[in-house]
Short mmCIF file of C-alpha atoms in Angstrom, two decimals:
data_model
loop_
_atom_site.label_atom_id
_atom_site.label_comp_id
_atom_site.label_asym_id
_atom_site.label_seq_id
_atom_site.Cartn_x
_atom_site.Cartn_y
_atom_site.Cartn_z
CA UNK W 1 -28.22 -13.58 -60.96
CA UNK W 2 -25.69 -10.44 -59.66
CA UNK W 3 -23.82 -10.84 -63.61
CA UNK W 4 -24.23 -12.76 -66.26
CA UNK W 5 -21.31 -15.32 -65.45
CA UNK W 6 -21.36 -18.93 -64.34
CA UNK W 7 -19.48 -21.91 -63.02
CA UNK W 8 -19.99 -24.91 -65.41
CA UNK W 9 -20.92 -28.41 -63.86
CA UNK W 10 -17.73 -30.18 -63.39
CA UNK W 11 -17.56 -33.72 -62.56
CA UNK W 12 -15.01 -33.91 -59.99
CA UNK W 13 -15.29 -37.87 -59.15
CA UNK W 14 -15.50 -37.44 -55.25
CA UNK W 15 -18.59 -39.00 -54.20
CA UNK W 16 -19.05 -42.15 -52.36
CA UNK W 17 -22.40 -44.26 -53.40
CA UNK W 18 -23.68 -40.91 -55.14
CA UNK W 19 -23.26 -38.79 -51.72
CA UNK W 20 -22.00 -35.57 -51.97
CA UNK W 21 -19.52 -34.45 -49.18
CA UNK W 22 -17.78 -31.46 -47.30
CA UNK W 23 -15.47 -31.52 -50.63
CA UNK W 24 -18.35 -30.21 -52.77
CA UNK W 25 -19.18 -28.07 -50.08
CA UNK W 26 -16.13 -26.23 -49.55
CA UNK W 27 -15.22 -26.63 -54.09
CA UNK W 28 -18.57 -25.24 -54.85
CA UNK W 29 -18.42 -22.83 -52.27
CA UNK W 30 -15.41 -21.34 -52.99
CA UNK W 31 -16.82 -20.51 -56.58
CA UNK W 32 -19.96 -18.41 -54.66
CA UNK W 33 -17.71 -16.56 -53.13
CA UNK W 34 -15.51 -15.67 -55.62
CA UNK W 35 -18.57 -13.85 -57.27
CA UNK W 36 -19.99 -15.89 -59.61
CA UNK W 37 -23.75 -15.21 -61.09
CA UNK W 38 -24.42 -18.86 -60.62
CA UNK W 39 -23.07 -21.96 -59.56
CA UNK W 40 -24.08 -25.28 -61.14
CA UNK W 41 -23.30 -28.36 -59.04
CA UNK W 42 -21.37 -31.09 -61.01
CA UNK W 43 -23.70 -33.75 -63.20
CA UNK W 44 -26.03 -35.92 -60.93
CA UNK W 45 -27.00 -38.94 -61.91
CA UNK W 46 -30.79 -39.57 -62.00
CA UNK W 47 -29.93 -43.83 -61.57
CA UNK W 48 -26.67 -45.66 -60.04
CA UNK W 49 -26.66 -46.89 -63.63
CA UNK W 50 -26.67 -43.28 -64.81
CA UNK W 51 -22.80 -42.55 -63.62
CA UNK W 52 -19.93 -41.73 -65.55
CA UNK W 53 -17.90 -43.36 -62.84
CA UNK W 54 -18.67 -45.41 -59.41
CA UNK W 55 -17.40 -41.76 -57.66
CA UNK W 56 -20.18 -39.32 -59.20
CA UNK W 57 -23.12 -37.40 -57.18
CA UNK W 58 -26.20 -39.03 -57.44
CA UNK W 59 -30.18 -37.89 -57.11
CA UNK W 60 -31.98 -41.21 -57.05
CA UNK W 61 -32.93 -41.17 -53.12
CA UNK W 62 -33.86 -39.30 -50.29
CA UNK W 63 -30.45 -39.79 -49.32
CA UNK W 64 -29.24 -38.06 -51.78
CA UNK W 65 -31.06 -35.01 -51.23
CA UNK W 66 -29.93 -34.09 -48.00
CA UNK W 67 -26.53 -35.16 -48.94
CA UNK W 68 -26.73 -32.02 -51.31
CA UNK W 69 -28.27 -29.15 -48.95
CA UNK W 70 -25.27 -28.08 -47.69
CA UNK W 71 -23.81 -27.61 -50.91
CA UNK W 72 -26.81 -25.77 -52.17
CA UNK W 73 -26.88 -23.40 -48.96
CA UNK W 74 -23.21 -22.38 -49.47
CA UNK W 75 -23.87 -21.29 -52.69
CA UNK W 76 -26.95 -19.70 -52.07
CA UNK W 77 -25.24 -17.75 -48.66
CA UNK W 78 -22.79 -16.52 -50.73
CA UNK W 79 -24.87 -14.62 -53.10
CA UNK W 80 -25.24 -17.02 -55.86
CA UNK W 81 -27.98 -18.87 -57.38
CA UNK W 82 -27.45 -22.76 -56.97
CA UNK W 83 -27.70 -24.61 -59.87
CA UNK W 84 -27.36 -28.18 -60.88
CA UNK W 85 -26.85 -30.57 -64.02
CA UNK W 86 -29.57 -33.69 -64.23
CA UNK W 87 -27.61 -36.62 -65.95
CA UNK W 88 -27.41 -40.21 -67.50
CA UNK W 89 -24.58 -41.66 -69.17
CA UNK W 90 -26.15 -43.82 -70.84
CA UNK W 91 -23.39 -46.37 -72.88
CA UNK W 92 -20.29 -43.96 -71.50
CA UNK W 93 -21.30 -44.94 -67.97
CA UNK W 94 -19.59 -47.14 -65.89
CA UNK W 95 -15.99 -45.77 -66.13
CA UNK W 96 -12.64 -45.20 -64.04
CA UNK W 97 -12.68 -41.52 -62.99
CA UNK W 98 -9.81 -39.59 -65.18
CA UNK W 99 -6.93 -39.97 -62.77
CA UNK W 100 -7.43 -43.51 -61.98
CA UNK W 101 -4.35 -45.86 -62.39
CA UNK W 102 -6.68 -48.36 -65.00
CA UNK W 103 -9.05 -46.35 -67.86
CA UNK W 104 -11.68 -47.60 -69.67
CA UNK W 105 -14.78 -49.55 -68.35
CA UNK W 106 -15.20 -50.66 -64.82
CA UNK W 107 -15.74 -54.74 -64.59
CA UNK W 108 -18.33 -56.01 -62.66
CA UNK W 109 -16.14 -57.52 -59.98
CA UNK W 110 -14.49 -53.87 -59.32
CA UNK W 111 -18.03 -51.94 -58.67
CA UNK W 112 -18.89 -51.47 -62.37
CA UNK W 113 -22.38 -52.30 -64.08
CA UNK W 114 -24.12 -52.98 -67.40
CA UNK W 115 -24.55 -49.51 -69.32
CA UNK W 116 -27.61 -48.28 -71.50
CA UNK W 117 -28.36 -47.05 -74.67
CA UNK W 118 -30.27 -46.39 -77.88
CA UNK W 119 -28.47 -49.32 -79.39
CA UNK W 120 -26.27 -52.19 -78.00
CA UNK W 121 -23.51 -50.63 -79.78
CA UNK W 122 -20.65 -49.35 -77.41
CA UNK W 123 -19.14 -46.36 -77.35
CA UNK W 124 -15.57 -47.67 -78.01
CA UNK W 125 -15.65 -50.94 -79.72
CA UNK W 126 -13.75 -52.86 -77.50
CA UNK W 127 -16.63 -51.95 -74.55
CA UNK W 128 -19.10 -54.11 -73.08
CA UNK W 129 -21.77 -53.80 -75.09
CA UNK W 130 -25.01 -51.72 -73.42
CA UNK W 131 -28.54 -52.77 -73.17
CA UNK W 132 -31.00 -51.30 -75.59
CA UNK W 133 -33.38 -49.56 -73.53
CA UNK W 134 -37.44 -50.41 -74.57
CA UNK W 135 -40.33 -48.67 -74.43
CA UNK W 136 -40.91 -49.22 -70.31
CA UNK W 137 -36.86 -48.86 -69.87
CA UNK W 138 -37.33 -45.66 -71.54
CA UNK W 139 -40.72 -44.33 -69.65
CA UNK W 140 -38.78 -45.16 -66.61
CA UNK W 141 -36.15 -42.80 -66.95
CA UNK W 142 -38.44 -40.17 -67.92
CA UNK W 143 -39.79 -40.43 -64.54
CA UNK W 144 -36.14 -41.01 -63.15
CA UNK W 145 -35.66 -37.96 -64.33
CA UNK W 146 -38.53 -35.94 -63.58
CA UNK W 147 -38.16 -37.07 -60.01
CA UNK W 148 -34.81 -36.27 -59.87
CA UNK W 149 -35.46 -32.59 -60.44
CA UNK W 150 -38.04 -32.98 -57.49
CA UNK W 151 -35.50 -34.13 -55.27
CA UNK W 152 -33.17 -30.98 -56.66
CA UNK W 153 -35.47 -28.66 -55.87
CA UNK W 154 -35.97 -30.41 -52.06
CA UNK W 155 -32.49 -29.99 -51.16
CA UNK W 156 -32.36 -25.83 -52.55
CA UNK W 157 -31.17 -25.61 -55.96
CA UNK W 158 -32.90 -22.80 -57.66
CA UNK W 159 -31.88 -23.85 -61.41
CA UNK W 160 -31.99 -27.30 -62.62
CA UNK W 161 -30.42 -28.38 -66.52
CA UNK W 162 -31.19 -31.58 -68.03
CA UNK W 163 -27.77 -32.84 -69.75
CA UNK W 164 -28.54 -33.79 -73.21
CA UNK W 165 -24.93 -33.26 -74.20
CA UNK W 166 -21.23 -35.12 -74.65
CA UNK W 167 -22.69 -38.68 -75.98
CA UNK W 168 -24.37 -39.20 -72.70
CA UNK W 169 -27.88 -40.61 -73.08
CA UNK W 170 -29.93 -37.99 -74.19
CA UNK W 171 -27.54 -36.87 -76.54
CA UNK W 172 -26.97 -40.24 -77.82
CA UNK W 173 -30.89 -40.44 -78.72
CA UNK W 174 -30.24 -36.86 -80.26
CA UNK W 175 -27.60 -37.85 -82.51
CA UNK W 176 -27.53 -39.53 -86.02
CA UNK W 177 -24.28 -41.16 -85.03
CA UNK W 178 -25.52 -43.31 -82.42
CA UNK W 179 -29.29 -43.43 -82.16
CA UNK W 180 -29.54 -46.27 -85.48
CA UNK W 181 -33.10 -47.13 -83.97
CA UNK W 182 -35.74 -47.66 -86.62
CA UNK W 183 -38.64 -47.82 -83.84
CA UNK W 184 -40.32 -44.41 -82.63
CA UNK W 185 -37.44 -43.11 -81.18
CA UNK W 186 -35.28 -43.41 -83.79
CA UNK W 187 -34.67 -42.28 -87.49
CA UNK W 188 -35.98 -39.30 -88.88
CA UNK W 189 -35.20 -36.27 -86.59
CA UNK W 190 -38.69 -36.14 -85.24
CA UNK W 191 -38.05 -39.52 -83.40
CA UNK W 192 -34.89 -38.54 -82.25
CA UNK W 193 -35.73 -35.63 -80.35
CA UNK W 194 -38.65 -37.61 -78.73
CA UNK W 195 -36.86 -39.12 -75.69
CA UNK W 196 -34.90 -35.77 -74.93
CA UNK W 197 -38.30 -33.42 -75.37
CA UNK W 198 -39.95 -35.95 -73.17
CA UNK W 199 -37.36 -35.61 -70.15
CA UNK W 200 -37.28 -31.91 -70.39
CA UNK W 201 -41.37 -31.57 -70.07
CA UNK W 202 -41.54 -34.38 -67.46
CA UNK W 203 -38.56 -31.94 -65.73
CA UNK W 204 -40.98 -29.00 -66.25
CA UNK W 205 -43.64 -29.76 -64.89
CA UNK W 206 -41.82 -31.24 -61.62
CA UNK W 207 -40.50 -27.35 -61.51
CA UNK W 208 -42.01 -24.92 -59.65
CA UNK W 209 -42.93 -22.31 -62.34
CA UNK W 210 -40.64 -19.54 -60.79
CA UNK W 211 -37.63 -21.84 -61.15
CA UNK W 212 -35.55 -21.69 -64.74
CA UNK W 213 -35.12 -25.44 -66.41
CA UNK W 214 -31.99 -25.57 -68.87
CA UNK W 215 -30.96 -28.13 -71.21
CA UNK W 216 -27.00 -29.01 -71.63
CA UNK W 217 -26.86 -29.63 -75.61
CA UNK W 218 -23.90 -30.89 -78.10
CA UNK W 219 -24.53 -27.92 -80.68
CA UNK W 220 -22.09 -30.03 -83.31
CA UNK W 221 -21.34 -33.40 -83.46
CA UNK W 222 -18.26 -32.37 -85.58
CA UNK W 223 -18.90 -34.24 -88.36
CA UNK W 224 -21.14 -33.29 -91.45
CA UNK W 225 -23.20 -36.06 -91.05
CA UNK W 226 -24.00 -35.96 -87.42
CA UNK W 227 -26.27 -33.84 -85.27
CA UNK W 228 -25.38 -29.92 -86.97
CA UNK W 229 -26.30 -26.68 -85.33
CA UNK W 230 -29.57 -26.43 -87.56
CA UNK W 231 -30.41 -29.64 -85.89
CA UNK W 232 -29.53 -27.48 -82.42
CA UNK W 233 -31.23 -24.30 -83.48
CA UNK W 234 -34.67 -26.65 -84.49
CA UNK W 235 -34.33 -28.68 -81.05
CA UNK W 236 -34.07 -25.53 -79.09
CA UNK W 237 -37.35 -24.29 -80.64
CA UNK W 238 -38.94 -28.01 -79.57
CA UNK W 239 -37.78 -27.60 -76.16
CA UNK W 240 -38.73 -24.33 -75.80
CA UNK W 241 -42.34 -25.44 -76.16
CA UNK W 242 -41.65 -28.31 -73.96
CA UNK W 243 -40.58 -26.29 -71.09
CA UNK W 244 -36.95 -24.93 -71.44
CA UNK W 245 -36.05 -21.48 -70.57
CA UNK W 246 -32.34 -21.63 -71.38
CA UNK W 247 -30.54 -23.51 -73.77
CA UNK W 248 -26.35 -23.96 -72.89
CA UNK W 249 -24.33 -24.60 -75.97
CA UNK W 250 -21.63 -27.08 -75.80
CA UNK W 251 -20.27 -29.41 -78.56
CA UNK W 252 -18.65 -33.03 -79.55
CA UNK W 253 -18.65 -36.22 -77.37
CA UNK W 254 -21.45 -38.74 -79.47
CA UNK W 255 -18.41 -40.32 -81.07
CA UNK W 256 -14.49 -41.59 -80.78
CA UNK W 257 -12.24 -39.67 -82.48
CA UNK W 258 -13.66 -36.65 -83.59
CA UNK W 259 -11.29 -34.18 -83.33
CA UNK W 260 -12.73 -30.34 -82.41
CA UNK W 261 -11.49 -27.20 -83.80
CA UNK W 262 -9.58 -25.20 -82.05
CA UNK W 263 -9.19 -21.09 -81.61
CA UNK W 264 -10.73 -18.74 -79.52
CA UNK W 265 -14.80 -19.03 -78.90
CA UNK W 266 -14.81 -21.34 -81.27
CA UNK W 267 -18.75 -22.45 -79.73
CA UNK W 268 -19.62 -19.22 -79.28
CA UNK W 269 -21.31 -19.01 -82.67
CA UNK W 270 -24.08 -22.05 -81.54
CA UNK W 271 -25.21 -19.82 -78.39
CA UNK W 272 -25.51 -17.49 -80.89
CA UNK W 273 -27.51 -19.25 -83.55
CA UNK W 274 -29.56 -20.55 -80.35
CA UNK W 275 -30.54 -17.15 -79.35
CA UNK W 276 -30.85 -15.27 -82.72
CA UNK W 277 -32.18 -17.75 -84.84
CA UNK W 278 -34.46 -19.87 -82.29
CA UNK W 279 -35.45 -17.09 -80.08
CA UNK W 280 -34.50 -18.61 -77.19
CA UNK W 281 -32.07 -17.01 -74.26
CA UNK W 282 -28.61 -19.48 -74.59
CA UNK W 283 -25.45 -19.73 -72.86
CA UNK W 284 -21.91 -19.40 -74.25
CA UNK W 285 -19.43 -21.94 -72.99
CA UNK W 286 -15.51 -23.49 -73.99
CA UNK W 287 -12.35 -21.74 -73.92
CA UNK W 288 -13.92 -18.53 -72.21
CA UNK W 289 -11.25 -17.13 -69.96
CA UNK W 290 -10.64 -13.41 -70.64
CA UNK W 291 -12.60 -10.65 -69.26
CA UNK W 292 -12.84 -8.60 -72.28
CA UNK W 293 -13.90 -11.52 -74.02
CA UNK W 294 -16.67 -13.26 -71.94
CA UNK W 295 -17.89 -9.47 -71.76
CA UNK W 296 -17.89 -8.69 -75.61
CA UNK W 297 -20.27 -12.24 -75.94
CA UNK W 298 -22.44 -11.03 -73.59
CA UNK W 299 -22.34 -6.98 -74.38
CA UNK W 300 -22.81 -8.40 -78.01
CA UNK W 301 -25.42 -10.22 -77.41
CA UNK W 302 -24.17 -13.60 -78.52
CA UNK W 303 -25.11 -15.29 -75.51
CA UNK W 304 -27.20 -14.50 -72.13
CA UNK W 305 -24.83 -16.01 -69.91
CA UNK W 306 -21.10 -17.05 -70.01
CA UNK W 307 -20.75 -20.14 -68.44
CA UNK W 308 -16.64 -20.88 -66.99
CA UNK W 309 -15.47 -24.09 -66.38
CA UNK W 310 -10.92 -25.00 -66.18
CA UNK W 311 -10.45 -20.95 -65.51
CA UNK W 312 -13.18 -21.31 -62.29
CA UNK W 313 -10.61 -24.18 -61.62
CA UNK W 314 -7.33 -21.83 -61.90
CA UNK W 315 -8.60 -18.79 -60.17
CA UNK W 316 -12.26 -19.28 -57.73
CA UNK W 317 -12.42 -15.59 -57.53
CA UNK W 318 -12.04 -15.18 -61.37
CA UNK W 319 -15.49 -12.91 -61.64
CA UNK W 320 -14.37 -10.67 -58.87
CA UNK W 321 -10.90 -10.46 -60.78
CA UNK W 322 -12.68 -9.85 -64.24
CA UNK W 323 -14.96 -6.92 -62.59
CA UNK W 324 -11.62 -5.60 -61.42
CA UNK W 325 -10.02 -5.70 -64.99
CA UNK W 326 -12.83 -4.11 -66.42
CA UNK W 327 -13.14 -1.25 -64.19
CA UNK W 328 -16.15 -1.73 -62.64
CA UNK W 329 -15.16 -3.30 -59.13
CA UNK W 330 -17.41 -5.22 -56.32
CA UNK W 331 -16.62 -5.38 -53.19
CA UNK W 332 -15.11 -8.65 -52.21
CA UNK W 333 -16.86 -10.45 -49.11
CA UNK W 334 -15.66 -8.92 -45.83
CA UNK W 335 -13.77 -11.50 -44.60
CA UNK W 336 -11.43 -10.91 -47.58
CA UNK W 337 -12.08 -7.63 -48.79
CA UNK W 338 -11.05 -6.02 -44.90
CA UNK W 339 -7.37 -7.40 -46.10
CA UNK W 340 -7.59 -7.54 -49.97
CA UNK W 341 -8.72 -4.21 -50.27
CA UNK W 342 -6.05 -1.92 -48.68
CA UNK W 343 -3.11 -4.02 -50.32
CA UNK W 344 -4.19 -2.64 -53.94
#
């Protein structure tokens, strides 16, 4: 990476049957040249069955793979590493993309689909309610998953994270609030982590060595009596072993109506915890937008990498702006920096 700073995965709801198309091209692009470390394609679903919404990438076919080259060789041309989020979501699948003139769960008859789980209980209790998965429903995703980050690494991404965050499937396993199983994947935190550890070695060893796996986790359920970051700072040590390299601190999302504090890097302190306490490198993410700032997290060692999600949205070129602000200026590409240059 040319810095330490990153575009988050950002579900942007534009595919058709999983496809990506010139729009992630030309969004995800953008962000490349704008200067960015690293650029993490949005959340691809590793099963149909594993979308947020009919409208999400997908990594389930061959298909699917060359779909995604072109996004992965306009990041890559523009001097950033490609990156992108593995994903199921699990019992929050199956949902009308944010703008959408109906919310809430797709019906059958209008392209939706039957959603998974730990449990059949439903993320909102008015939902459908999802399938349990089994033992075999649960091996098969493990290899859904693994050859998903094959499929990744086919079409040129050179970093791949396993989402185990926001109440999405592996997160849902993860946390006390949802995962009520009383089988081997359930209970006692040892069972919980099982499914998630599994997915992240299967993902491992389908990586090349020289290729970094991350995992996206929820450092904080919020609540006292959900998954806390001593769970987080224990998990990362677990998935270390199992084959992470990086572990990218987010928060909330197992549960309704948990309300998360707000303030200034207020998940800052879980990379930190991650990468002081565990040993293990971590990135920094949520309400990072000022220069000074995502600099003092990374100067201070709190985090590896700052990762930038609604400010990459605002202002593409937000890394070559920050080097700006801080007095140490890069040169912009040359099809801008010709003009942008001598106007300053």
């Amino acid at each position: 990476m040319r810095n330490r700073v990153g575009v988050s995965p950002m579900c942007t709801y534009s595919a058709d049957d999983g496809l990506a198309n010139p729009w992630h091209v030309a969004h995800l692009g953008a962000r490349a040249i704008g200067g960015a470390g690293l650029v993490m394609a949005e959340a691809a679903a590793v099963e149909p069955r594993g979308r947020i919404t009919p409208h999400d990438v997908g990594l389930w076919s061959d298909r699917h793979v060359d779909a995604l080259k072109p996004v992965a060789t306009a990041i890559e041309s523009q001097g950033s590493v490609a990156a992108i989020q593995l994903a199921h979501a699990g019992r929050k699948a199956s949902t009308y993309r944010p703008w959408a003139e109906a919310s809430g769960v797709v019906p059958a008859e209008q392209g939706g689909w039957t959603t998974v789980g730990p449990t059949p209980e439903p993320f909102r209790p008015d939902d459908p309610a999802p399938t349990a998965l089994d033992d075999a429903g649960i091996a098969d995703l493990i290899e859904a998953f693994a050859v998903a980050a094959t499929r990744a690494v086919a079409a040129g991404f050179r970093t791949i994270e396993v989402h185990a965050a926001h109440g999405y499937l592996l997160h849902e396993f993860l946390s006390p609030l949802v995962n009520l199983r009383d089988d081997r994947w359930g209970g006692p935190f040892e069972a919980r982590v099982r499914f998630p550890l599994a997915v992240i070695a299967a993902v491992r060893q389908a990586v090349p060595d020289g290729l970094p796996v991350w995992v996206r986790v929820s450092a904080s359920d919020w609540r006292p009596d959900g998954w806390t970051v001593d769970d987080t700072v224990r998990f990362a040590e677990l998935a270390r072993e199992a084959g992470a390299d990086l572990i990218d601190c987010s928060a909330g999302g197992a549960v309704p109506g948990v309300r998360a504090p707000s303030g200034t890097n207020v998940q800052v302190p879980f990379a930190e915890a991650v990468r002081l306490r565990a040993g293990v490198p971590s990135a920094a993410v949520g309400g990072i937008v000022d220069p000074a700032q995502a600099d003092a997290i990374v100067g201070e060692e709190r985090a590896d990498v700052v990762l930038l999600g609604r400010e990459m949205l605002r202002d593409p070129f937000w890394t070559l702006h920050a080097a700006q602000r801080l007095g140490r200026p890069v040169p912009w590409p040359d099809p801008y920096g010709w003009a942008v240059a001598k106007r300053r």
